[in-house]
Amino acid sequence: MSNLLDLAPVVPVVVLDDAESAVPLARALVAGGLPVIEVTLRTPAALDAIRRIAAEVPEAVVGAGTVRSPGDVEAAAGAGARFLVSPGTTPGLLAAMLAAGVPFLPGVATATEAMTLAERGVRELKFFPAEPAGGVAYLKSLSGPLPDVRFCPTGGITPSNAPAYLALPNVGCVGGSWLTPRSLVAAGDFARIEKLASEAAALRP
Ligand code: 3PG
């Protein structure tokens, strides 16, 4: 697979309460033009959801988010996750992600954290929580001294602020939960989710 950050401008960050929703949700996102889907490990349904999407929606690139421990890495990879995303990065988690053999976006929020990962050869990172941690201005400031590191900012991204992030040279894509509100997923309104996805797919300036 080409670089994770370059597959789609927006990565939907999904919280799934019911694994039954996983396949229609993934199909709606793919139909809207967003094939990369991050299913967060925040619900008991998450691993089953990843398993179902991996098996039944081959056009989707499904990964696991909210990966916080080596156990999460093992469970996500076992379920078929094609990439891993973490909110922050500990030495133990980094070792497990490096060993997993799938692409991963470890979370960072400072220059020191980004440099620590670059030192290990990891140069595609999640910038989290993007808006509270400094937003567009902060990432722009990092692009000068750290030109070889690229980010997927996530946390507080909206259709309004996404274009400014996507215009930065060190941003490959953004992540966000606005495309898949739990209420729409629970109501089975996948047509509305497809529309939100197609609007998001057009956000790159
Ligand atoms: C998360 O991990 O919850 C993501 O960063 C999504 O953040 P958002 O809900 O602000 O889009």
mmCIF file of C-alpha atoms and ligand atoms in Angstrom:
data_model
loop_
_atom_site.group_PDB
_atom_site.id
_atom_site.type_symbol
_atom_site.label_atom_id
_atom_site.label_comp_id
_atom_site.label_asym_id
_atom_site.label_seq_id
_atom_site.Cartn_x
_atom_site.Cartn_y
_atom_site.Cartn_z
ATOM 1 C CA MET A 1 0.000 0.000 0.000
ATOM 2 C CA SER A 2 1.265 3.511 -0.725
ATOM 3 C CA ASN A 3 1.846 5.886 2.149
ATOM 4 C CA LEU A 4 -1.068 5.807 4.548
ATOM 5 C CA LEU A 5 -1.323 9.601 4.612
ATOM 6 C CA ASP A 6 -1.773 9.783 0.852
ATOM 7 C CA LEU A 7 -4.657 7.374 0.343
ATOM 8 C CA ALA A 8 -7.457 9.856 1.146
ATOM 9 C CA PRO A 9 -7.662 13.476 2.345
ATOM 10 C CA VAL A 10 -9.891 12.582 5.291
ATOM 11 C CA VAL A 11 -9.820 9.533 7.559
ATOM 12 C CA PRO A 12 -13.177 8.969 9.248
ATOM 13 C CA VAL A 13 -12.699 8.166 12.942
ATOM 14 C CA VAL A 14 -15.482 5.779 13.824
ATOM 15 C CA VAL A 15 -16.967 4.681 17.152
ATOM 16 C CA LEU A 16 -19.171 1.665 16.501
ATOM 17 C CA ASP A 17 -21.666 0.459 19.080
ATOM 18 C CA ASP A 18 -22.980 -2.361 16.911
ATOM 19 C CA ALA A 19 -20.828 -4.482 14.589
ATOM 20 C CA GLU A 20 -23.889 -4.979 12.367
ATOM 21 C CA SER A 21 -23.460 -1.365 11.233
ATOM 22 C CA ALA A 22 -19.855 -1.884 10.164
ATOM 23 C CA VAL A 23 -20.315 -3.167 6.615
ATOM 24 C CA PRO A 24 -23.027 -0.713 5.469
ATOM 25 C CA LEU A 25 -21.063 2.107 7.077
ATOM 26 C CA ALA A 26 -17.839 1.133 5.312
ATOM 27 C CA ARG A 27 -19.688 0.799 1.991
ATOM 28 C CA ALA A 28 -21.158 4.289 2.417
ATOM 29 C CA LEU A 29 -17.746 5.817 3.178
ATOM 30 C CA VAL A 30 -16.127 4.066 0.212
ATOM 31 C CA ALA A 31 -18.996 5.156 -2.064
ATOM 32 C CA GLY A 32 -18.478 8.721 -0.861
ATOM 33 C CA GLY A 33 -14.807 8.543 -1.837
ATOM 34 C CA LEU A 34 -13.169 7.840 1.536
ATOM 35 C CA PRO A 35 -11.702 4.314 1.503
ATOM 36 C CA VAL A 36 -9.553 4.656 4.649
ATOM 37 C CA ILE A 37 -11.542 3.951 7.815
ATOM 38 C CA GLU A 38 -10.301 4.070 11.412
ATOM 39 C CA VAL A 39 -12.427 2.002 13.782
ATOM 40 C CA THR A 40 -11.590 3.035 17.335
ATOM 41 C CA LEU A 41 -11.041 0.349 19.951
ATOM 42 C CA ARG A 42 -13.447 2.102 22.298
ATOM 43 C CA THR A 43 -16.384 -0.247 22.153
ATOM 44 C CA PRO A 44 -16.783 -3.997 22.589
ATOM 45 C CA ALA A 45 -17.963 -4.139 18.943
ATOM 46 C CA ALA A 46 -14.778 -2.631 17.489
ATOM 47 C CA LEU A 47 -12.754 -5.771 16.746
ATOM 48 C CA ASP A 48 -15.708 -7.567 15.237
ATOM 49 C CA ALA A 49 -16.415 -4.466 13.130
ATOM 50 C CA ILE A 50 -12.829 -4.469 11.814
ATOM 51 C CA ARG A 51 -13.093 -8.187 11.054
ATOM 52 C CA ARG A 52 -16.323 -7.729 9.099
ATOM 53 C CA ILE A 53 -15.098 -4.736 7.081
ATOM 54 C CA ALA A 54 -11.825 -6.508 6.250
ATOM 55 C CA ALA A 55 -13.742 -9.579 5.069
ATOM 56 C CA GLU A 56 -16.680 -7.985 3.289
ATOM 57 C CA VAL A 57 -15.555 -4.578 1.972
ATOM 58 C CA PRO A 58 -12.282 -5.225 0.132
ATOM 59 C CA GLU A 59 -12.251 -1.709 -1.362
ATOM 60 C CA ALA A 60 -11.947 -0.268 2.148
ATOM 61 C CA VAL A 61 -8.649 0.078 3.993
ATOM 62 C CA VAL A 62 -9.763 -0.562 7.550
ATOM 63 C CA GLY A 63 -7.543 0.156 10.516
ATOM 64 C CA ALA A 64 -7.760 0.336 14.286
ATOM 65 C CA GLY A 65 -7.686 3.567 16.259
ATOM 66 C CA THR A 66 -7.279 4.293 19.961
ATOM 67 C CA VAL A 67 -4.546 1.638 20.076
ATOM 68 C CA ARG A 68 -2.964 2.096 23.505
ATOM 69 C CA SER A 69 -1.118 -1.103 24.426
ATOM 70 C CA PRO A 70 0.789 -4.027 22.909
ATOM 71 C CA GLY A 71 -2.334 -6.098 23.591
ATOM 72 C CA ASP A 72 -4.383 -3.703 21.468
ATOM 73 C CA VAL A 73 -1.822 -4.034 18.654
ATOM 74 C CA GLU A 74 -2.063 -7.811 18.739
ATOM 75 C CA ALA A 75 -5.872 -7.828 18.866
ATOM 76 C CA ALA A 76 -6.208 -5.283 16.043
ATOM 77 C CA ALA A 77 -3.725 -7.049 13.772
ATOM 78 C CA GLY A 78 -5.441 -10.346 14.529
ATOM 79 C CA ALA A 79 -8.789 -8.866 13.482
ATOM 80 C CA GLY A 80 -7.343 -7.804 10.129
ATOM 81 C CA ALA A 81 -6.568 -4.142 10.746
ATOM 82 C CA ARG A 82 -4.431 -2.847 7.877
ATOM 83 C CA PHE A 83 -3.097 0.072 9.913
ATOM 84 C CA LEU A 84 -2.913 1.215 13.526
ATOM 85 C CA VAL A 85 -3.436 4.658 15.057
ATOM 86 C CA SER A 86 -2.605 5.676 18.623
ATOM 87 C CA PRO A 87 -3.422 8.840 20.583
ATOM 88 C CA GLY A 88 0.088 8.972 22.079
ATOM 89 C CA THR A 89 3.242 6.880 21.985
ATOM 90 C CA THR A 90 4.923 4.957 24.788
ATOM 91 C CA PRO A 91 8.132 2.941 24.339
ATOM 92 C CA GLY A 92 6.240 -0.340 24.774
ATOM 93 C CA LEU A 93 3.540 0.613 22.318
ATOM 94 C CA LEU A 94 6.097 1.790 19.749
ATOM 95 C CA ALA A 95 7.973 -1.495 19.987
ATOM 96 C CA ALA A 96 4.753 -3.438 19.439
ATOM 97 C CA MET A 97 3.709 -1.270 16.499
ATOM 98 C CA LEU A 98 7.135 -1.564 14.869
ATOM 99 C CA ALA A 99 6.914 -5.337 15.214
ATOM 100 C CA ALA A 100 3.343 -5.604 13.906
ATOM 101 C CA GLY A 101 4.273 -5.371 10.246
ATOM 102 C CA VAL A 102 1.439 -3.010 9.267
ATOM 103 C CA PRO A 103 1.623 0.775 8.754
ATOM 104 C CA PHE A 104 0.920 2.837 11.843
ATOM 105 C CA LEU A 105 0.369 6.440 12.841
ATOM 106 C CA PRO A 106 1.650 6.987 16.351
ATOM 107 C CA GLY A 107 0.225 9.999 18.165
ATOM 108 C CA VAL A 108 2.398 12.999 19.048
ATOM 109 C CA ALA A 109 1.733 16.558 20.161
ATOM 110 C CA THR A 110 5.207 18.130 20.454
ATOM 111 C CA ALA A 111 8.394 18.651 18.438
ATOM 112 C CA THR A 112 10.308 16.438 20.859
ATOM 113 C CA GLU A 113 7.868 13.559 20.427
ATOM 114 C CA ALA A 114 8.002 13.913 16.634
ATOM 115 C CA MET A 115 11.823 13.976 16.711
ATOM 116 C CA THR A 116 11.950 10.937 18.981
ATOM 117 C CA LEU A 117 9.901 8.969 16.443
ATOM 118 C CA ALA A 118 11.821 10.315 13.437
ATOM 119 C CA GLU A 119 14.973 9.052 15.160
ATOM 120 C CA ARG A 120 13.390 5.579 14.986
ATOM 121 C CA GLY A 121 12.588 6.031 11.292
ATOM 122 C CA VAL A 122 8.882 6.795 11.834
ATOM 123 C CA ARG A 123 7.971 9.936 9.916
ATOM 124 C CA GLU A 124 4.221 9.666 9.395
ATOM 125 C CA LEU A 125 2.497 10.678 12.622
ATOM 126 C CA LYS A 126 -0.879 11.534 14.058
ATOM 127 C CA PHE A 127 -0.946 15.051 15.541
ATOM 128 C CA PHE A 128 -3.334 14.776 18.462
ATOM 129 C CA PRO A 129 -5.344 16.517 19.806
ATOM 130 C CA ALA A 130 -4.831 18.853 16.871
ATOM 131 C CA GLU A 131 -6.915 21.882 17.759
ATOM 132 C CA PRO A 132 -6.191 22.043 21.522
ATOM 133 C CA ALA A 133 -2.484 21.294 20.911
ATOM 134 C CA GLY A 134 -1.929 24.313 18.668
ATOM 135 C CA GLY A 135 -3.744 23.648 15.429
ATOM 136 C CA VAL A 136 -2.682 24.890 12.012
ATOM 137 C CA ALA A 137 -0.249 27.498 13.388
ATOM 138 C CA TYR A 138 1.603 24.887 15.427
ATOM 139 C CA LEU A 139 1.947 22.417 12.550
ATOM 140 C CA LYS A 140 3.064 25.197 10.236
ATOM 141 C CA SER A 141 5.796 26.072 12.747
ATOM 142 C CA LEU A 142 7.015 22.464 12.747
ATOM 143 C CA SER A 143 7.308 22.290 8.955
ATOM 144 C CA GLY A 144 10.465 24.460 8.923
ATOM 145 C CA PRO A 145 12.642 22.562 11.413
ATOM 146 C CA LEU A 146 11.095 19.118 10.753
ATOM 147 C CA PRO A 147 10.568 19.076 6.958
ATOM 148 C CA ASP A 148 10.830 15.295 6.727
ATOM 149 C CA VAL A 149 7.961 14.552 9.126
ATOM 150 C CA ARG A 150 4.326 14.465 7.978
ATOM 151 C CA PHE A 151 1.154 14.460 10.011
ATOM 152 C CA CYS A 152 -2.476 13.434 10.112
ATOM 153 C CA PRO A 153 -3.970 16.006 12.487
ATOM 154 C CA THR A 154 -6.966 14.697 14.407
ATOM 155 C CA GLY A 155 -9.037 16.096 17.250
ATOM 156 C CA GLY A 156 -11.290 19.068 16.668
ATOM 157 C CA ILE A 157 -11.082 18.924 12.860
ATOM 158 C CA THR A 158 -14.220 20.128 11.067
ATOM 159 C CA PRO A 159 -15.200 20.750 7.442
ATOM 160 C CA SER A 160 -14.452 24.442 8.147
ATOM 161 C CA ASN A 161 -10.898 24.107 9.429
ATOM 162 C CA ALA A 162 -9.841 21.007 7.415
ATOM 163 C CA PRO A 163 -8.832 22.923 4.231
ATOM 164 C CA ALA A 164 -6.309 25.047 6.173
ATOM 165 C CA TYR A 165 -4.677 21.890 7.567
ATOM 166 C CA LEU A 166 -4.714 20.157 4.179
ATOM 167 C CA ALA A 167 -2.961 23.142 2.598
ATOM 168 C CA LEU A 168 0.099 22.684 4.853
ATOM 169 C CA PRO A 169 3.119 20.973 3.264
ATOM 170 C CA ASN A 170 3.520 18.640 6.245
ATOM 171 C CA VAL A 171 -0.093 17.416 6.346
ATOM 172 C CA GLY A 172 -1.088 14.403 4.256
ATOM 173 C CA CYS A 173 -4.625 13.949 5.523
ATOM 174 C CA VAL A 174 -6.841 14.850 8.464
ATOM 175 C CA GLY A 175 -8.914 12.602 10.714
ATOM 176 C CA GLY A 176 -12.255 13.287 12.287
ATOM 177 C CA SER A 177 -15.439 11.912 13.709
ATOM 178 C CA TRP A 178 -17.811 14.412 12.114
ATOM 179 C CA LEU A 179 -18.594 12.098 9.185
ATOM 180 C CA THR A 180 -19.975 9.301 11.287
ATOM 181 C CA PRO A 181 -22.007 10.721 14.181
ATOM 182 C CA ARG A 182 -23.234 7.946 16.434
ATOM 183 C CA SER A 183 -26.815 9.155 15.974
ATOM 184 C CA LEU A 184 -26.679 8.707 12.170
ATOM 185 C CA VAL A 185 -25.021 5.305 12.500
ATOM 186 C CA ALA A 186 -27.608 4.177 15.071
ATOM 187 C CA ALA A 187 -30.417 5.400 12.804
ATOM 188 C CA GLY A 188 -28.903 3.517 9.840
ATOM 189 C CA ASP A 189 -28.769 6.742 7.812
ATOM 190 C CA PHE A 190 -25.933 5.574 5.570
ATOM 191 C CA ALA A 191 -27.127 7.760 2.670
ATOM 192 C CA ARG A 192 -26.435 10.840 4.792
ATOM 193 C CA ILE A 193 -23.034 9.425 5.785
ATOM 194 C CA GLU A 194 -22.175 8.844 2.122
ATOM 195 C CA LYS A 195 -23.044 12.494 1.435
ATOM 196 C CA LEU A 196 -20.868 13.698 4.333
ATOM 197 C CA ALA A 197 -18.052 11.511 2.985
ATOM 198 C CA SER A 198 -18.321 12.903 -0.533
ATOM 199 C CA GLU A 199 -18.263 16.468 0.822
ATOM 200 C CA ALA A 200 -15.199 15.585 2.909
ATOM 201 C CA ALA A 201 -13.465 13.916 -0.039
ATOM 202 C CA ALA A 202 -13.658 17.262 -1.874
ATOM 203 C CA LEU A 203 -12.085 19.266 0.978
ATOM 204 C CA ARG A 204 -8.478 19.172 -0.177
ATOM 205 C CA PRO A 205 -7.795 22.644 -1.627
HETATM 206 C C1 3PG B 1 -10.454 10.875 18.401
HETATM 207 O O1 3PG B 1 -9.507 10.165 18.663
HETATM 208 O O2 3PG B 1 -11.501 10.945 19.067
HETATM 209 C C2 3PG B 1 -10.304 11.638 17.188
HETATM 210 O O3 3PG B 1 -9.258 12.496 17.363
HETATM 211 C C3 3PG B 1 -11.534 12.323 16.730
HETATM 212 O O4 3PG B 1 -11.602 13.593 17.222
HETATM 213 P P1 3PG B 1 -12.870 14.453 16.863
HETATM 214 O O5 3PG B 1 -14.049 13.781 17.509
HETATM 215 O O6 3PG B 1 -12.582 15.804 17.482
HETATM 216 O O7 3PG B 1 -12.979 14.500 15.370
#
